[in-house]
């Protein structure tokens, strides 16, 4: 008997992919996994990201309740970002994706070297 | 002390995302998780995919050694696809992504309803 894959699960997978897609989201989440960071430090940490892109990606993450933005009353004013408690739930997912990616590179590179 | 996230892990996460991205890849893998399928049946199973797109996505999955293609000597000739043993290792990842996606929809919808 063939068991069909429930369509709702496919949609759920796609939801997660949508949250994580974008050139910088995973890098941002990974950076914030270790510490809260100011905008300017985040930009330094994530090589190649423009201020405009970083701001846009952070906004997406805020909308999805994964990142919290705090304005600090420093001189001059600075903005700090941190993962929300909910954002932390992504850590495990990212670890799994990393594990599989490492394995995948070995699998593909291994085969190439054998040829 | 701030611990930086190793860049190699970020690249590995991105590798996995690259393998899974594309409009139909996850749907194809999910369909093949339960049974090997002929091209025509896969097209029926995955709503909205064109033959050209399905063929292109299957080729990507073949290149990544996740799917095996077998030509059957039927009349007329037909082509069957199945997950490789390696392809099966994606099942757990997809389950994790689905779990988080279901939780995420609840989280976001829950908050919207409260407002």
PDB file of C-alpha atoms in Angstrom:
ATOM      1  CA  UNK A   1       0.000   0.000   0.000  1.00  0.00           C
ATOM      2  CA  UNK A   2       1.278   3.414  -0.875  1.00  0.00           C
ATOM      3  CA  UNK A   3       1.083   5.962   1.929  1.00  0.00           C
ATOM      4  CA  UNK A   4       0.889   9.498   0.652  1.00  0.00           C
ATOM      5  CA  UNK A   5       2.841  12.259   2.314  1.00  0.00           C
ATOM      6  CA  UNK A   6       0.408  14.647   4.014  1.00  0.00           C
ATOM      7  CA  UNK A   7       0.271  17.932   2.114  1.00  0.00           C
ATOM      8  CA  UNK A   8       0.123  19.937   5.351  1.00  0.00           C
ATOM      9  CA  UNK A   9       3.619  18.670   6.234  1.00  0.00           C
ATOM     10  CA  UNK A  10       4.954  19.809   2.876  1.00  0.00           C
ATOM     11  CA  UNK A  11       3.512  23.267   3.510  1.00  0.00           C
ATOM     12  CA  UNK A  12       5.108  23.297   6.973  1.00  0.00           C
ATOM     13  CA  UNK A  13       8.520  22.415   5.525  1.00  0.00           C
ATOM     14  CA  UNK A  14       8.112  25.214   3.006  1.00  0.00           C
ATOM     15  CA  UNK A  15       7.194  27.652   5.811  1.00  0.00           C
ATOM     16  CA  UNK A  16      10.462  26.884   7.588  1.00  0.00           C
ATOM     17  CA  UNK A  17      12.428  27.207   4.350  1.00  0.00           C
ATOM     18  CA  UNK A  18      10.771  30.581   3.735  1.00  0.00           C
ATOM     19  CA  UNK A  19      11.771  31.847   7.179  1.00  0.00           C
ATOM     20  CA  UNK A  20      15.399  30.794   6.624  1.00  0.00           C
ATOM     21  CA  UNK A  21      15.805  31.762   2.996  1.00  0.00           C
ATOM     22  CA  UNK A  22      17.544  34.944   1.981  1.00  0.00           C
ATOM     23  CA  UNK A  23      21.231  35.498   1.560  1.00  0.00           C
ATOM     24  CA  UNK A  24      21.991  36.516   5.171  1.00  0.00           C
ATOM     25  CA  UNK A  25      19.330  35.187   7.547  1.00  0.00           C
ATOM     26  CA  UNK A  26      21.177  32.102   8.690  1.00  0.00           C
ATOM     27  CA  UNK A  27      24.392  34.066   9.155  1.00  0.00           C
ATOM     28  CA  UNK A  28      22.501  36.613  11.285  1.00  0.00           C
ATOM     29  CA  UNK A  29      20.858  33.942  13.436  1.00  0.00           C
ATOM     30  CA  UNK A  30      24.168  32.122  13.836  1.00  0.00           C
ATOM     31  CA  UNK A  31      25.922  35.334  14.893  1.00  0.00           C
ATOM     32  CA  UNK A  32      23.191  36.095  17.445  1.00  0.00           C
ATOM     33  CA  UNK A  33      23.316  32.521  18.784  1.00  0.00           C
ATOM     34  CA  UNK A  34      26.376  33.481  20.780  1.00  0.00           C
ATOM     35  CA  UNK A  35      25.688  37.019  21.854  1.00  0.00           C
ATOM     36  CA  UNK A  36      23.407  40.011  21.483  1.00  0.00           C
ATOM     37  CA  UNK A  37      24.955  42.460  19.057  1.00  0.00           C
ATOM     38  CA  UNK A  38      24.717  46.045  17.921  1.00  0.00           C
ATOM     39  CA  UNK A  39      23.808  46.725  14.323  1.00  0.00           C
ATOM     40  CA  UNK A  40      27.287  48.008  13.478  1.00  0.00           C
ATOM     41  CA  UNK A  41      28.964  44.952  15.049  1.00  0.00           C
ATOM     42  CA  UNK A  42      26.622  42.604  13.190  1.00  0.00           C
ATOM     43  CA  UNK A  43      27.587  44.295   9.960  1.00  0.00           C
ATOM     44  CA  UNK A  44      31.268  43.835  10.780  1.00  0.00           C
ATOM     45  CA  UNK A  45      30.680  40.188  11.750  1.00  0.00           C
ATOM     46  CA  UNK A  46      28.814  39.230   8.593  1.00  0.00           C
ATOM     47  CA  UNK A  47      31.207  39.729   5.715  1.00  0.00           C
ATOM     48  CA  UNK A  48      29.821  41.386   2.620  1.00  0.00           C
ATOM     49  CA  UNK A  49      26.388  42.418   3.886  1.00  0.00           C
ATOM     50  CA  UNK A  50      25.293  46.005   3.154  1.00  0.00           C
ATOM     51  CA  UNK A  51      23.569  48.084   5.842  1.00  0.00           C
ATOM     52  CA  UNK A  52      20.411  48.125   3.720  1.00  0.00           C
ATOM     53  CA  UNK A  53      20.316  44.337   3.293  1.00  0.00           C
ATOM     54  CA  UNK A  54      21.149  43.702   6.938  1.00  0.00           C
ATOM     55  CA  UNK A  55      18.376  46.019   8.022  1.00  0.00           C
ATOM     56  CA  UNK A  56      15.891  44.353   5.689  1.00  0.00           C
ATOM     57  CA  UNK A  57      16.806  40.816   6.800  1.00  0.00           C
ATOM     58  CA  UNK A  58      16.638  41.825  10.472  1.00  0.00           C
ATOM     59  CA  UNK A  59      13.175  43.283   9.886  1.00  0.00           C
ATOM     60  CA  UNK A  60      11.997  39.957   8.398  1.00  0.00           C
ATOM     61  CA  UNK A  61      13.371  38.123  11.416  1.00  0.00           C
ATOM     62  CA  UNK A  62      11.616  40.598  13.736  1.00  0.00           C
ATOM     63  CA  UNK A  63       8.294  40.073  11.929  1.00  0.00           C
ATOM     64  CA  UNK A  64       8.733  36.346  12.468  1.00  0.00           C
ATOM     65  CA  UNK A  65       9.368  37.030  16.173  1.00  0.00           C
ATOM     66  CA  UNK A  66      12.811  35.474  16.010  1.00  0.00           C
ATOM     67  CA  UNK A  67      14.830  38.585  16.782  1.00  0.00           C
ATOM     68  CA  UNK A  68      14.250  41.393  19.287  1.00  0.00           C
ATOM     69  CA  UNK A  69      15.385  44.944  18.541  1.00  0.00           C
ATOM     70  CA  UNK A  70      16.263  47.304  21.399  1.00  0.00           C
ATOM     71  CA  UNK A  71      17.142  50.971  21.045  1.00  0.00           C
ATOM     72  CA  UNK A  72      19.847  51.915  23.545  1.00  0.00           C
ATOM     73  CA  UNK A  73      20.034  55.439  24.884  1.00  0.00           C
ATOM     74  CA  UNK A  74      23.739  55.717  24.237  1.00  0.00           C
ATOM     75  CA  UNK A  75      25.452  58.730  22.696  1.00  0.00           C
ATOM     76  CA  UNK A  76      24.963  58.411  19.760  1.00  0.00           C
ATOM     77  CA  UNK A  77      21.882  56.183  19.930  1.00  0.00           C
ATOM     78  CA  UNK A  78      22.602  52.568  19.016  1.00  0.00           C
ATOM     79  CA  UNK A  79      20.401  49.581  18.266  1.00  0.00           C
ATOM     80  CA  UNK A  80      20.968  46.127  19.680  1.00  0.00           C
ATOM     81  CA  UNK A  81      19.636  42.836  18.365  1.00  0.00           C
ATOM     82  CA  UNK A  82      19.210  39.526  20.153  1.00  0.00           C
ATOM     83  CA  UNK A  83      17.470  36.223  19.545  1.00  0.00           C
ATOM     84  CA  UNK A  84      14.093  35.888  21.229  1.00  0.00           C
ATOM     85  CA  UNK A  85      13.374  32.754  23.267  1.00  0.00           C
ATOM     86  CA  UNK A  86      11.450  31.600  20.228  1.00  0.00           C
ATOM     87  CA  UNK A  87      14.393  32.402  17.956  1.00  0.00           C
ATOM     88  CA  UNK A  88      16.484  29.980  20.025  1.00  0.00           C
ATOM     89  CA  UNK A  89      14.282  27.113  18.830  1.00  0.00           C
ATOM     90  CA  UNK A  90      15.930  27.536  15.415  1.00  0.00           C
ATOM     91  CA  UNK A  91      19.340  26.608  16.808  1.00  0.00           C
ATOM     92  CA  UNK A  92      18.635  22.855  16.666  1.00  0.00           C
ATOM     93  CA  UNK A  93      17.326  23.128  13.088  1.00  0.00           C
ATOM     94  CA  UNK A  94      20.421  25.019  12.019  1.00  0.00           C
ATOM     95  CA  UNK A  95      22.643  22.422  13.695  1.00  0.00           C
ATOM     96  CA  UNK A  96      20.858  19.628  11.808  1.00  0.00           C
ATOM     97  CA  UNK A  97      21.182  21.511   8.517  1.00  0.00           C
ATOM     98  CA  UNK A  98      24.894  22.055   9.215  1.00  0.00           C
ATOM     99  CA  UNK A  99      25.475  18.373  10.047  1.00  0.00           C
ATOM    100  CA  UNK A 100      23.799  17.249   6.848  1.00  0.00           C
ATOM    101  CA  UNK A 101      25.646  19.868   4.792  1.00  0.00           C
ATOM    102  CA  UNK A 102      29.023  18.709   6.139  1.00  0.00           C
ATOM    103  CA  UNK A 103      28.103  15.101   5.348  1.00  0.00           C
ATOM    104  CA  UNK A 104      26.865  16.112   1.904  1.00  0.00           C
ATOM    105  CA  UNK A 105      30.084  17.883   0.992  1.00  0.00           C
ATOM    106  CA  UNK A 106      32.028  14.763   2.021  1.00  0.00           C
ATOM    107  CA  UNK A 107      29.669  12.543   0.022  1.00  0.00           C
ATOM    108  CA  UNK A 108      29.910  14.622  -3.148  1.00  0.00           C
ATOM    109  CA  UNK A 109      33.616  15.454  -2.877  1.00  0.00           C
ATOM    110  CA  UNK A 110      34.448  11.859  -1.954  1.00  0.00           C
ATOM    111  CA  UNK A 111      32.780  10.570  -5.104  1.00  0.00           C
ATOM    112  CA  UNK A 112      34.473  13.163  -7.268  1.00  0.00           C
ATOM    113  CA  UNK A 113      37.893  12.160  -5.911  1.00  0.00           C
ATOM    114  CA  UNK A 114      37.218   8.483  -6.627  1.00  0.00           C
ATOM    115  CA  UNK A 115      36.624   9.109 -10.333  1.00  0.00           C
TER     116      UNK A 115
ATOM    117  CA  UNK B   1      33.832  35.912  26.058  1.00  0.00           C
ATOM    118  CA  UNK B   2      32.162  35.940  22.727  1.00  0.00           C
ATOM    119  CA  UNK B   3      32.378  32.670  20.820  1.00  0.00           C
ATOM    120  CA  UNK B   4      32.155  33.187  17.099  1.00  0.00           C
ATOM    121  CA  UNK B   5      30.133  30.807  14.988  1.00  0.00           C
ATOM    122  CA  UNK B   6      32.515  28.838  12.765  1.00  0.00           C
ATOM    123  CA  UNK B   7      32.169  29.986   9.170  1.00  0.00           C
ATOM    124  CA  UNK B   8      32.448  26.397   7.882  1.00  0.00           C
ATOM    125  CA  UNK B   9      29.182  25.557   9.667  1.00  0.00           C
ATOM    126  CA  UNK B  10      27.438  28.478   7.996  1.00  0.00           C
ATOM    127  CA  UNK B  11      28.639  27.242   4.618  1.00  0.00           C
ATOM    128  CA  UNK B  12      27.402  23.738   5.459  1.00  0.00           C
ATOM    129  CA  UNK B  13      23.939  25.053   6.368  1.00  0.00           C
ATOM    130  CA  UNK B  14      23.881  26.943   3.088  1.00  0.00           C
ATOM    131  CA  UNK B  15      24.871  23.768   1.195  1.00  0.00           C
ATOM    132  CA  UNK B  16      21.872  21.941   2.625  1.00  0.00           C
ATOM    133  CA  UNK B  17      19.565  24.849   1.850  1.00  0.00           C
ATOM    134  CA  UNK B  18      20.879  24.874  -1.727  1.00  0.00           C
ATOM    135  CA  UNK B  19      20.126  21.165  -2.153  1.00  0.00           C
ATOM    136  CA  UNK B  20      16.575  21.633  -0.881  1.00  0.00           C
ATOM    137  CA  UNK B  21      15.728  24.937  -2.527  1.00  0.00           C
ATOM    138  CA  UNK B  22      13.653  25.097  -5.662  1.00  0.00           C
ATOM    139  CA  UNK B  23       9.906  25.082  -5.951  1.00  0.00           C
ATOM    140  CA  UNK B  24       9.429  21.279  -6.096  1.00  0.00           C
ATOM    141  CA  UNK B  25      12.415  19.481  -4.585  1.00  0.00           C
ATOM    142  CA  UNK B  26      10.940  18.871  -1.171  1.00  0.00           C
ATOM    143  CA  UNK B  27       7.653  17.732  -2.670  1.00  0.00           C
ATOM    144  CA  UNK B  28       9.535  15.270  -4.901  1.00  0.00           C
ATOM    145  CA  UNK B  29      11.610  13.890  -2.024  1.00  0.00           C
ATOM    146  CA  UNK B  30       8.514  13.612   0.156  1.00  0.00           C
ATOM    147  CA  UNK B  31       6.631  11.739  -2.589  1.00  0.00           C
ATOM    148  CA  UNK B  32       9.539   9.330  -3.065  1.00  0.00           C
ATOM    149  CA  UNK B  33       9.861   8.785   0.694  1.00  0.00           C
ATOM    150  CA  UNK B  34       6.967   6.378   0.479  1.00  0.00           C
ATOM    151  CA  UNK B  35       7.465   4.634  -2.837  1.00  0.00           C
ATOM    152  CA  UNK B  36       9.457   4.543  -6.051  1.00  0.00           C
ATOM    153  CA  UNK B  37       7.460   6.241  -8.794  1.00  0.00           C
ATOM    154  CA  UNK B  38       7.307   6.600 -12.540  1.00  0.00           C
ATOM    155  CA  UNK B  39       7.783  10.031 -14.021  1.00  0.00           C
ATOM    156  CA  UNK B  40       4.146  10.282 -15.105  1.00  0.00           C
ATOM    157  CA  UNK B  41       2.891   9.264 -11.645  1.00  0.00           C
ATOM    158  CA  UNK B  42       5.184  11.771  -9.959  1.00  0.00           C
ATOM    159  CA  UNK B  43       3.772  14.482 -12.175  1.00  0.00           C
ATOM    160  CA  UNK B  44       0.230  13.481 -11.195  1.00  0.00           C
ATOM    161  CA  UNK B  45       1.203  13.352  -7.495  1.00  0.00           C
ATOM    162  CA  UNK B  46       2.800  16.804  -7.407  1.00  0.00           C
ATOM    163  CA  UNK B  47       0.098  19.295  -8.252  1.00  0.00           C
ATOM    164  CA  UNK B  48       1.020  22.071 -10.632  1.00  0.00           C
ATOM    165  CA  UNK B  49       4.482  20.915 -11.709  1.00  0.00           C
ATOM    166  CA  UNK B  50       5.200  20.944 -15.459  1.00  0.00           C
ATOM    167  CA  UNK B  51       7.039  18.031 -17.113  1.00  0.00           C
ATOM    168  CA  UNK B  52       9.947  20.353 -17.889  1.00  0.00           C
ATOM    169  CA  UNK B  53      10.273  21.590 -14.289  1.00  0.00           C
ATOM    170  CA  UNK B  54       9.882  18.101 -12.839  1.00  0.00           C
ATOM    171  CA  UNK B  55      12.565  16.782 -15.155  1.00  0.00           C
ATOM    172  CA  UNK B  56      14.926  19.624 -14.243  1.00  0.00           C
ATOM    173  CA  UNK B  57      14.395  19.219 -10.478  1.00  0.00           C
ATOM    174  CA  UNK B  58      14.875  15.438 -10.731  1.00  0.00           C
ATOM    175  CA  UNK B  59      18.128  15.991 -12.603  1.00  0.00           C
ATOM    176  CA  UNK B  60      19.400  18.259  -9.789  1.00  0.00           C
ATOM    177  CA  UNK B  61      18.489  15.584  -7.243  1.00  0.00           C
ATOM    178  CA  UNK B  62      20.283  12.950  -9.344  1.00  0.00           C
ATOM    179  CA  UNK B  63      23.429  15.103  -9.542  1.00  0.00           C
ATOM    180  CA  UNK B  64      23.342  15.333  -5.756  1.00  0.00           C
ATOM    181  CA  UNK B  65      23.036  11.527  -5.598  1.00  0.00           C
ATOM    182  CA  UNK B  66      19.730  11.726  -3.782  1.00  0.00           C
ATOM    183  CA  UNK B  67      17.565  10.143  -6.457  1.00  0.00           C
ATOM    184  CA  UNK B  68      18.189   7.170  -8.740  1.00  0.00           C
ATOM    185  CA  UNK B  69      16.721   7.022 -12.246  1.00  0.00           C
ATOM    186  CA  UNK B  70      15.975   3.671 -13.865  1.00  0.00           C
ATOM    187  CA  UNK B  71      14.771   3.172 -17.424  1.00  0.00           C
ATOM    188  CA  UNK B  72      12.290   0.295 -17.563  1.00  0.00           C
ATOM    189  CA  UNK B  73      11.978  -1.777 -20.707  1.00  0.00           C
ATOM    190  CA  UNK B  74       8.216  -1.510 -20.773  1.00  0.00           C
ATOM    191  CA  UNK B  75       6.150  -0.800 -23.883  1.00  0.00           C
ATOM    192  CA  UNK B  76       6.330   2.180 -24.201  1.00  0.00           C
ATOM    193  CA  UNK B  77       9.574   2.718 -22.289  1.00  0.00           C
ATOM    194  CA  UNK B  78       9.033   4.338 -18.882  1.00  0.00           C
ATOM    195  CA  UNK B  79      11.355   5.884 -16.317  1.00  0.00           C
ATOM    196  CA  UNK B  80      11.206   5.203 -12.618  1.00  0.00           C
ATOM    197  CA  UNK B  81      12.650   7.295  -9.802  1.00  0.00           C
ATOM    198  CA  UNK B  82      13.501   6.283  -6.262  1.00  0.00           C
ATOM    199  CA  UNK B  83      15.412   7.736  -3.330  1.00  0.00           C
ATOM    200  CA  UNK B  84      18.959   6.446  -2.987  1.00  0.00           C
ATOM    201  CA  UNK B  85      20.123   5.198   0.399  1.00  0.00           C
ATOM    202  CA  UNK B  86      21.811   8.563   0.739  1.00  0.00           C
ATOM    203  CA  UNK B  87      18.589  10.343  -0.241  1.00  0.00           C
ATOM    204  CA  UNK B  88      16.919   8.694   2.750  1.00  0.00           C
ATOM    205  CA  UNK B  89      19.198  10.642   5.087  1.00  0.00           C
ATOM    206  CA  UNK B  90      17.187  13.739   4.141  1.00  0.00           C
ATOM    207  CA  UNK B  91      14.022  12.301   5.679  1.00  0.00           C
ATOM    208  CA  UNK B  92      15.008  13.288   9.228  1.00  0.00           C
ATOM    209  CA  UNK B  93      15.923  16.828   8.097  1.00  0.00           C
ATOM    210  CA  UNK B  94      12.584  17.207   6.349  1.00  0.00           C
ATOM    211  CA  UNK B  95      10.769  15.955   9.454  1.00  0.00           C
ATOM    212  CA  UNK B  96      12.578  18.532  11.601  1.00  0.00           C
ATOM    213  CA  UNK B  97      11.768  21.311   9.138  1.00  0.00           C
ATOM    214  CA  UNK B  98       8.118  20.205   9.124  1.00  0.00           C
ATOM    215  CA  UNK B  99       7.918  20.136  12.941  1.00  0.00           C
ATOM    216  CA  UNK B 100       9.352  23.624  13.223  1.00  0.00           C
ATOM    217  CA  UNK B 101       7.097  24.915  10.429  1.00  0.00           C
ATOM    218  CA  UNK B 102       3.983  23.591  12.171  1.00  0.00           C
ATOM    219  CA  UNK B 103       5.104  25.199  15.430  1.00  0.00           C
ATOM    220  CA  UNK B 104       5.923  28.436  13.625  1.00  0.00           C
ATOM    221  CA  UNK B 105       2.496  28.687  12.025  1.00  0.00           C
ATOM    222  CA  UNK B 106       0.920  28.216  15.469  1.00  0.00           C
ATOM    223  CA  UNK B 107       3.249  30.819  16.983  1.00  0.00           C
ATOM    224  CA  UNK B 108       2.534  33.438  14.331  1.00  0.00           C
ATOM    225  CA  UNK B 109      -1.179  32.717  13.957  1.00  0.00           C
ATOM    226  CA  UNK B 110      -1.613  32.533  17.735  1.00  0.00           C
ATOM    227  CA  UNK B 111      -0.144  35.999  18.168  1.00  0.00           C
ATOM    228  CA  UNK B 112      -2.232  37.451  15.363  1.00  0.00           C
ATOM    229  CA  UNK B 113      -5.415  36.109  16.941  1.00  0.00           C
ATOM    230  CA  UNK B 114      -4.538  37.627  20.304  1.00  0.00           C
ATOM    231  CA  UNK B 115      -4.299  41.161  18.899  1.00  0.00           C
TER     232      UNK B 115
END
